[in-house]
Tab-separated table of C-alpha atoms in Angstrom:
chain	number	residue	atom	x	y	z
A	219	MET	CA	24.980	29.347	3.700
A	220	GLY	CA	26.731	25.955	3.241
A	221	GLN	CA	26.127	23.889	0.086
A	222	TRP	CA	27.484	20.566	-1.183
A	223	TYR	CA	28.240	19.461	-4.732
A	224	GLU	CA	29.415	16.233	-6.368
A	225	SER	CA	32.111	17.819	-8.522
A	226	ILE	CA	34.208	20.932	-9.101
A	227	SER	CA	32.307	23.178	-11.501
A	228	PRO	CA	34.070	25.338	-14.144
A	229	ASP	CA	33.286	28.437	-12.052
A	230	PHE	CA	34.851	26.805	-8.988
A	231	ILE	CA	37.937	25.834	-11.017
A	232	GLU	CA	38.466	29.446	-12.091
A	233	TRP	CA	38.055	30.611	-8.492
A	234	ILE	CA	40.570	28.039	-7.213
A	235	LYS	CA	43.135	29.251	-9.772
A	236	LYS	CA	42.995	32.740	-8.245
A	237	GLN	CA	43.750	31.625	-4.675
A	238	LYS	CA	47.300	32.127	-3.428
A	239	ILE	CA	47.147	29.732	-0.479
A	240	PHE	CA	45.305	26.539	0.427
A	241	PHE	CA	45.403	24.035	3.262
A	242	VAL	CA	45.414	20.230	3.332
A	243	ALA	CA	44.193	18.203	6.312
A	244	THR	CA	44.921	14.536	7.028
A	245	ALA	CA	44.912	12.215	10.029
A	246	PRO	CA	46.022	8.687	10.978
A	247	LEU	CA	43.477	5.961	11.712
A	248	ASP	CA	44.534	5.785	15.366
A	249	GLY	CA	42.208	8.039	17.346
A	250	ARG	CA	45.119	9.081	19.562
A	251	GLY	CA	47.086	10.297	16.563
A	252	CYS	CA	47.817	13.843	15.464
A	253	VAL	CA	45.452	15.564	13.026
A	254	ASN	CA	47.609	17.518	10.601
A	255	THR	CA	46.878	20.724	8.675
A	256	SER	CA	49.462	22.094	6.260
A	257	PRO	CA	49.419	25.440	4.400
A	258	LYS	CA	50.545	25.397	0.765
A	259	GLY	CA	51.743	28.373	-1.251
A	260	HIS	CA	53.460	29.079	-4.592
A	261	ASP	CA	51.824	28.017	-7.836
A	262	SER	CA	51.465	24.447	-6.644
A	263	ILE	CA	47.912	23.181	-7.253
A	264	ARG	CA	46.188	22.054	-10.419
A	265	VAL	CA	42.607	20.953	-11.100
A	266	ILE	CA	42.934	18.050	-13.518
A	267	ASN	CA	39.208	17.557	-14.063
A	268	SER	CA	35.926	18.053	-12.216
A	269	ASN	CA	36.751	15.318	-9.671
A	270	GLN	CA	40.549	15.261	-9.514
A	271	VAL	CA	43.223	17.669	-8.293
A	272	CYS	CA	46.942	17.443	-7.652
A	273	TYR	CA	49.569	19.583	-6.005
A	274	LEU	CA	53.340	19.675	-6.149
A	275	GLU	CA	54.752	19.054	-2.694
A	276	LEU	CA	58.034	20.584	-1.606
A	277	SER	CA	60.203	19.003	1.071
A	278	GLY	CA	59.843	20.112	4.660
A	279	SER	CA	60.731	19.090	8.176
A	280	GLY	CA	57.515	17.046	8.531
A	281	ILE	CA	56.090	14.128	6.571
A	282	GLU	CA	52.557	13.986	8.008
A	283	THR	CA	50.535	14.295	4.802
A	284	GLN	CA	52.419	11.556	2.981
A	285	SER	CA	52.397	9.221	5.999
A	286	HIS	CA	48.656	9.612	6.521
A	287	LEU	CA	47.837	9.156	2.834
A	288	GLU	CA	49.958	6.017	2.618
A	289	GLU	CA	48.070	4.604	5.612
A	290	ASN	CA	44.453	5.522	4.810
A	291	GLY	CA	44.192	7.915	1.842
A	292	ARG	CA	41.863	10.482	3.446
A	293	ILE	CA	42.431	14.155	2.601
A	294	THR	CA	40.566	17.458	2.673
A	295	PHE	CA	41.614	20.638	0.869
A	296	MET	CA	40.444	24.042	2.081
A	297	PHE	CA	40.545	27.333	0.194
A	298	MET	CA	39.277	30.714	1.363
A	299	ALA	CA	38.871	34.139	-0.198
A	300	PHE	CA	41.021	36.893	1.332
A	301	GLU	CA	39.888	39.441	-1.257
A	302	GLY	CA	36.729	39.941	-3.296
A	303	GLY	CA	33.541	38.157	-2.318
A	304	PRO	CA	33.673	35.896	0.750
A	305	ARG	CA	33.880	32.133	0.281
A	306	ILE	CA	35.305	29.014	1.894
A	307	MET	CA	35.629	25.879	-0.216
A	308	ARG	CA	36.489	22.353	0.877
A	309	LEU	CA	37.387	19.478	-1.421
A	310	ILE	CA	36.918	16.126	0.315
A	311	GLY	CA	38.306	12.917	-1.099
A	312	THR	CA	41.071	10.340	-1.135
A	313	GLY	CA	44.632	10.887	-2.230
A	314	ARG	CA	47.844	9.063	-2.930
A	315	VAL	CA	51.528	9.918	-3.049
A	316	VAL	CA	53.166	10.007	-6.487
A	317	ARG	CA	56.854	9.921	-5.636
A	318	LEU	CA	59.549	12.056	-7.228
A	319	GLY	CA	61.219	10.392	-10.200
A	320	CYS	CA	58.620	7.721	-10.974
A	321	PRO	CA	57.081	7.777	-14.503
A	322	GLU	CA	53.707	9.028	-13.254
A	323	PHE	CA	55.374	11.906	-11.370
A	324	ASN	CA	57.307	12.924	-14.480
A	325	GLN	CA	54.158	12.811	-16.611
A	326	LEU	CA	52.110	14.883	-14.168
A	327	LEU	CA	54.940	17.396	-13.868
A	328	GLU	CA	55.181	17.810	-17.648
A	329	ASP	CA	51.425	17.901	-18.203
A	330	HIS	CA	50.473	20.348	-15.454
A	331	PHE	CA	53.414	22.258	-13.957
A	332	GLN	CA	55.620	23.521	-16.776
A	333	ASP	CA	54.311	27.040	-16.131
A	334	SER	CA	54.778	26.810	-12.342
A	335	ASP	CA	57.531	28.590	-10.416
A	336	LEU	CA	58.261	25.194	-8.820
A	337	TYR	CA	58.890	23.291	-12.061
A	338	ASP	CA	62.689	23.568	-11.848
A	339	ALA	CA	62.893	23.969	-8.063
A	340	GLN	CA	65.157	21.685	-6.045
A	341	GLY	CA	63.462	20.033	-3.086
A	342	LYS	CA	60.424	18.619	-4.855
A	343	ARG	CA	59.340	15.558	-2.877
A	344	ALA	CA	56.140	14.243	-4.444
A	345	ILE	CA	52.943	15.098	-6.252
A	346	ILE	CA	49.823	14.473	-4.182
A	347	LEU	CA	47.026	13.276	-6.457
A	348	ALA	CA	43.481	13.293	-5.047
A	349	ASP	CA	40.096	12.046	-6.224
A	350	ILE	CA	37.393	14.427	-4.994
A	351	ARG	CA	33.968	13.076	-4.023
A	352	LYS	CA	32.485	16.095	-2.204
A	353	VAL	CA	32.825	19.837	-2.796
A	354	GLY	CA	31.543	22.094	-0.038
A	355	THR	CA	31.157	25.862	0.007
A	356	SER	CA	30.306	28.088	2.950
A	357	CYS	CA	29.976	31.807	3.526
A	358	GLY	CA	33.424	32.788	4.737
A	359	TYR	CA	31.980	35.922	6.347
A	360	ALA	CA	34.478	35.768	9.243
A	361	VAL	CA	37.569	35.439	7.031
A	362	PRO	CA	39.468	38.752	7.099
A	363	TYR	CA	40.819	40.679	4.125
A	364	TYR	CA	44.516	40.224	3.404
A	365	GLU	CA	46.678	41.740	0.710
A	366	TYR	CA	48.846	39.342	-1.301
A	367	LYS	CA	52.417	40.618	-1.800
A	368	GLY	CA	54.026	37.609	-3.443
A	369	PRO	CA	55.416	34.136	-2.736
A	370	ARG	CA	57.893	33.755	0.116
A	371	PRO	CA	61.167	32.508	-1.450
A	372	THR	CA	62.784	31.129	1.712
A	373	LEU	CA	61.966	27.416	1.276
A	374	VAL	CA	62.904	27.314	-2.405
A	375	ASN	CA	66.160	29.164	-1.682
A	376	PHE	CA	66.981	26.792	1.186
A	377	PHE	CA	66.721	23.664	-0.957
A	378	SER	CA	68.369	25.264	-4.005
A	379	LYS	CA	71.673	24.977	-2.113
A	380	LYS	CA	71.360	21.181	-1.713
A	381	ASP	CA	72.354	18.612	-4.327
A	382	ASP	CA	70.642	15.219	-4.642
A	383	ALA	CA	72.890	13.579	-2.038
A	384	ALA	CA	72.149	16.371	0.441
A	385	MET	CA	68.421	16.000	-0.245
A	386	ASP	CA	68.604	12.258	0.475
A	387	ALA	CA	70.401	12.969	3.753
A	388	TYR	CA	67.785	15.587	4.681
A	389	TRP	CA	64.904	13.177	3.996
A	390	LYS	CA	66.552	10.449	6.084
A	391	LEU	CA	67.081	12.895	8.951
A	392	LYS	CA	63.726	14.686	8.895
A	393	ASN	CA	61.233	12.504	7.052
A	394	LYS	CA	61.732	8.980	8.392
A	395	PHE	CA	58.570	8.862	10.540
A	396	SER	CA	55.439	10.877	11.118
A	397	LEU	CA	54.809	12.357	14.556
A	398	ASP	CA	52.884	9.202	15.460
A	399	GLY	CA	55.570	6.826	14.210
A	400	LEU	CA	54.000	5.951	10.854
A	401	PRO	CA	56.456	5.213	8.039
A	402	GLY	CA	57.452	8.420	6.288
A	403	MET	CA	59.551	8.941	3.174
A	404	ARG	CA	59.883	5.807	1.046
A	405	HIS	CA	61.954	6.640	-2.012
A	406	GLU	CA	64.155	4.718	-4.425
A	407	MET	CA	66.700	7.547	-4.524
A	408	MET	CA	67.526	6.928	-0.876
A	409	GLY	CA	68.597	3.303	-1.341
A	410	PRO	CA	66.937	-0.156	-1.451
A	411	GLU	CA	65.956	-0.103	2.230
A	412	TRP	CA	63.870	3.021	1.607
A	413	VAL	CA	61.840	1.738	-1.342
A	414	GLY	CA	58.091	1.558	-0.770
A	415	LYS	CA	55.203	0.641	-3.048
A	416	ASN	CA	53.972	3.593	-5.088
A	417	ARG	CA	50.214	3.013	-5.164
A	418	GLY	CA	48.911	3.251	-8.713
A	419	PRO	CA	45.656	4.654	-10.153
A	420	GLY	CA	42.589	2.875	-8.814
A	421	GLU	CA	44.532	0.760	-6.339
A	422	PRO	CA	42.916	0.565	-2.882
A	423	VAL	CA	44.769	1.518	0.256
A	424	MET	CA	46.361	-1.646	1.670
A	425	LEU	CA	46.549	-1.288	5.425
A	426	PRO	CA	49.367	-3.201	7.129
A	427	SER	CA	48.328	-5.655	9.843
A	428	SER	CA	50.359	-3.513	12.214
A	429	TRP	CA	52.838	-0.695	11.960
A	430	MET	CA	55.612	-2.875	13.331
A	431	ALA	CA	54.894	-5.552	10.723
A	432	ALA	CA	55.133	-2.952	7.971
A	433	GLU	CA	58.286	-1.465	9.400
A	434	GLY	CA	60.245	-4.711	9.751
A	435	PRO	CA	62.684	-5.831	12.466
A	436	MET	CA	62.779	-4.013	15.786
A	437	THR	CA	65.484	-1.352	15.916
A	438	ALA	CA	66.338	1.433	18.349
A	439	SER	CA	64.789	4.028	16.029
A	440	ASN	CA	61.661	1.893	15.590
A	441	ILE	CA	61.300	1.545	19.352
A	442	THR	CA	61.625	5.308	19.789
A	443	ALA	CA	58.994	6.035	17.132
A	444	TRP	CA	56.682	3.370	18.542
A	445	ILE	CA	56.945	4.864	22.056
A	446	LYS	CA	56.161	8.311	20.643
A	447	SER	CA	53.045	6.943	18.957
A	448	GLY	CA	51.414	5.892	22.237
A	449	THR	CA	50.042	7.779	25.211
A	450	GLY	CA	52.150	8.232	28.320
A	451	ALA	CA	49.820	6.040	30.369
A	452	ALA	CA	49.881	3.241	27.798
A	453	ASN	CA	53.662	3.346	27.527
A	454	LEU	CA	54.007	3.296	31.328
A	455	THR	CA	51.694	0.293	31.597
A	456	ILE	CA	53.597	-1.654	28.934
A	457	LEU	CA	56.928	-0.731	30.497
A	458	SER	CA	55.711	-1.859	33.931
A	459	VAL	CA	54.505	-5.189	32.560
A	460	GLY	CA	57.856	-5.672	30.832
A	461	ILE	CA	59.757	-4.956	34.047
A	462	ALA	CA	57.524	-7.364	36.000
A	463	ILE	CA	58.048	-10.133	33.446
A	464	GLY	CA	61.795	-9.512	33.462
A	465	ALA	CA	61.895	-9.626	37.259
A	466	GLY	CA	59.906	-12.864	37.244
A	467	VAL	CA	62.251	-14.512	34.761
A	468	ASN	CA	65.281	-13.364	36.745
A	469	ALA	CA	63.800	-14.764	40.004
A	470	LEU	CA	63.090	-18.100	38.324
A	471	ILE	CA	66.664	-18.340	37.043
A	472	ASN	CA	68.097	-17.548	40.483
A	473	ARG	CA	65.842	-20.127	42.115
A	474	ARG	CA	66.989	-22.857	39.708
A	475	ARG	CA	70.598	-22.081	40.590
């Protein structure tokens, strides 16, 4: 049934090339946070070597994968056979975000994606580059057969109508925070206030002492994202304490009058 390997064998690489869809899973460090799973289509993934893969990420309404990778680097890829012999394959490792427009992005794009249908597509957001430490296969006996009819063009067509300024506005509107309030898109093209460090090869994940410290001064949008990142009970407790402190300060001021 299930087996584990230390690298992606040549046979596995050829099998991965034939798959038309894969999934990536990430999660924040906070145990209350949202575990994210994203499906990926088009000709978007490349196996660079036996322990490294990358995929070309298009823009979307969420920013979970990038936010989680910037915080802790953990990622799992899952492939499954919908035709031919049954198989499920998971690639477990650590990844980083290579942002659109940086020299490493441009090099990866030229080296690995010139033959992809996404090479000239508008809406490219990043390349996710992952170092794989475990490769797992399992039977896949319960995965049904499906017939592949072709890539769905809707997302590519949607972003093809947007110029660079419209893309920046879309990222600022949709990709500012993850669902749990982690910092989202950090890109030079969006202005100095949006620039974030693009972690280089071999660099460890540097965890901020707190999300608020990484995010900077308190703003209305920060407060909203921070509230969303907590549980209802926790937020209610903090709000109650704040009200009590405020009432105490107000009573003290009135007494001194």
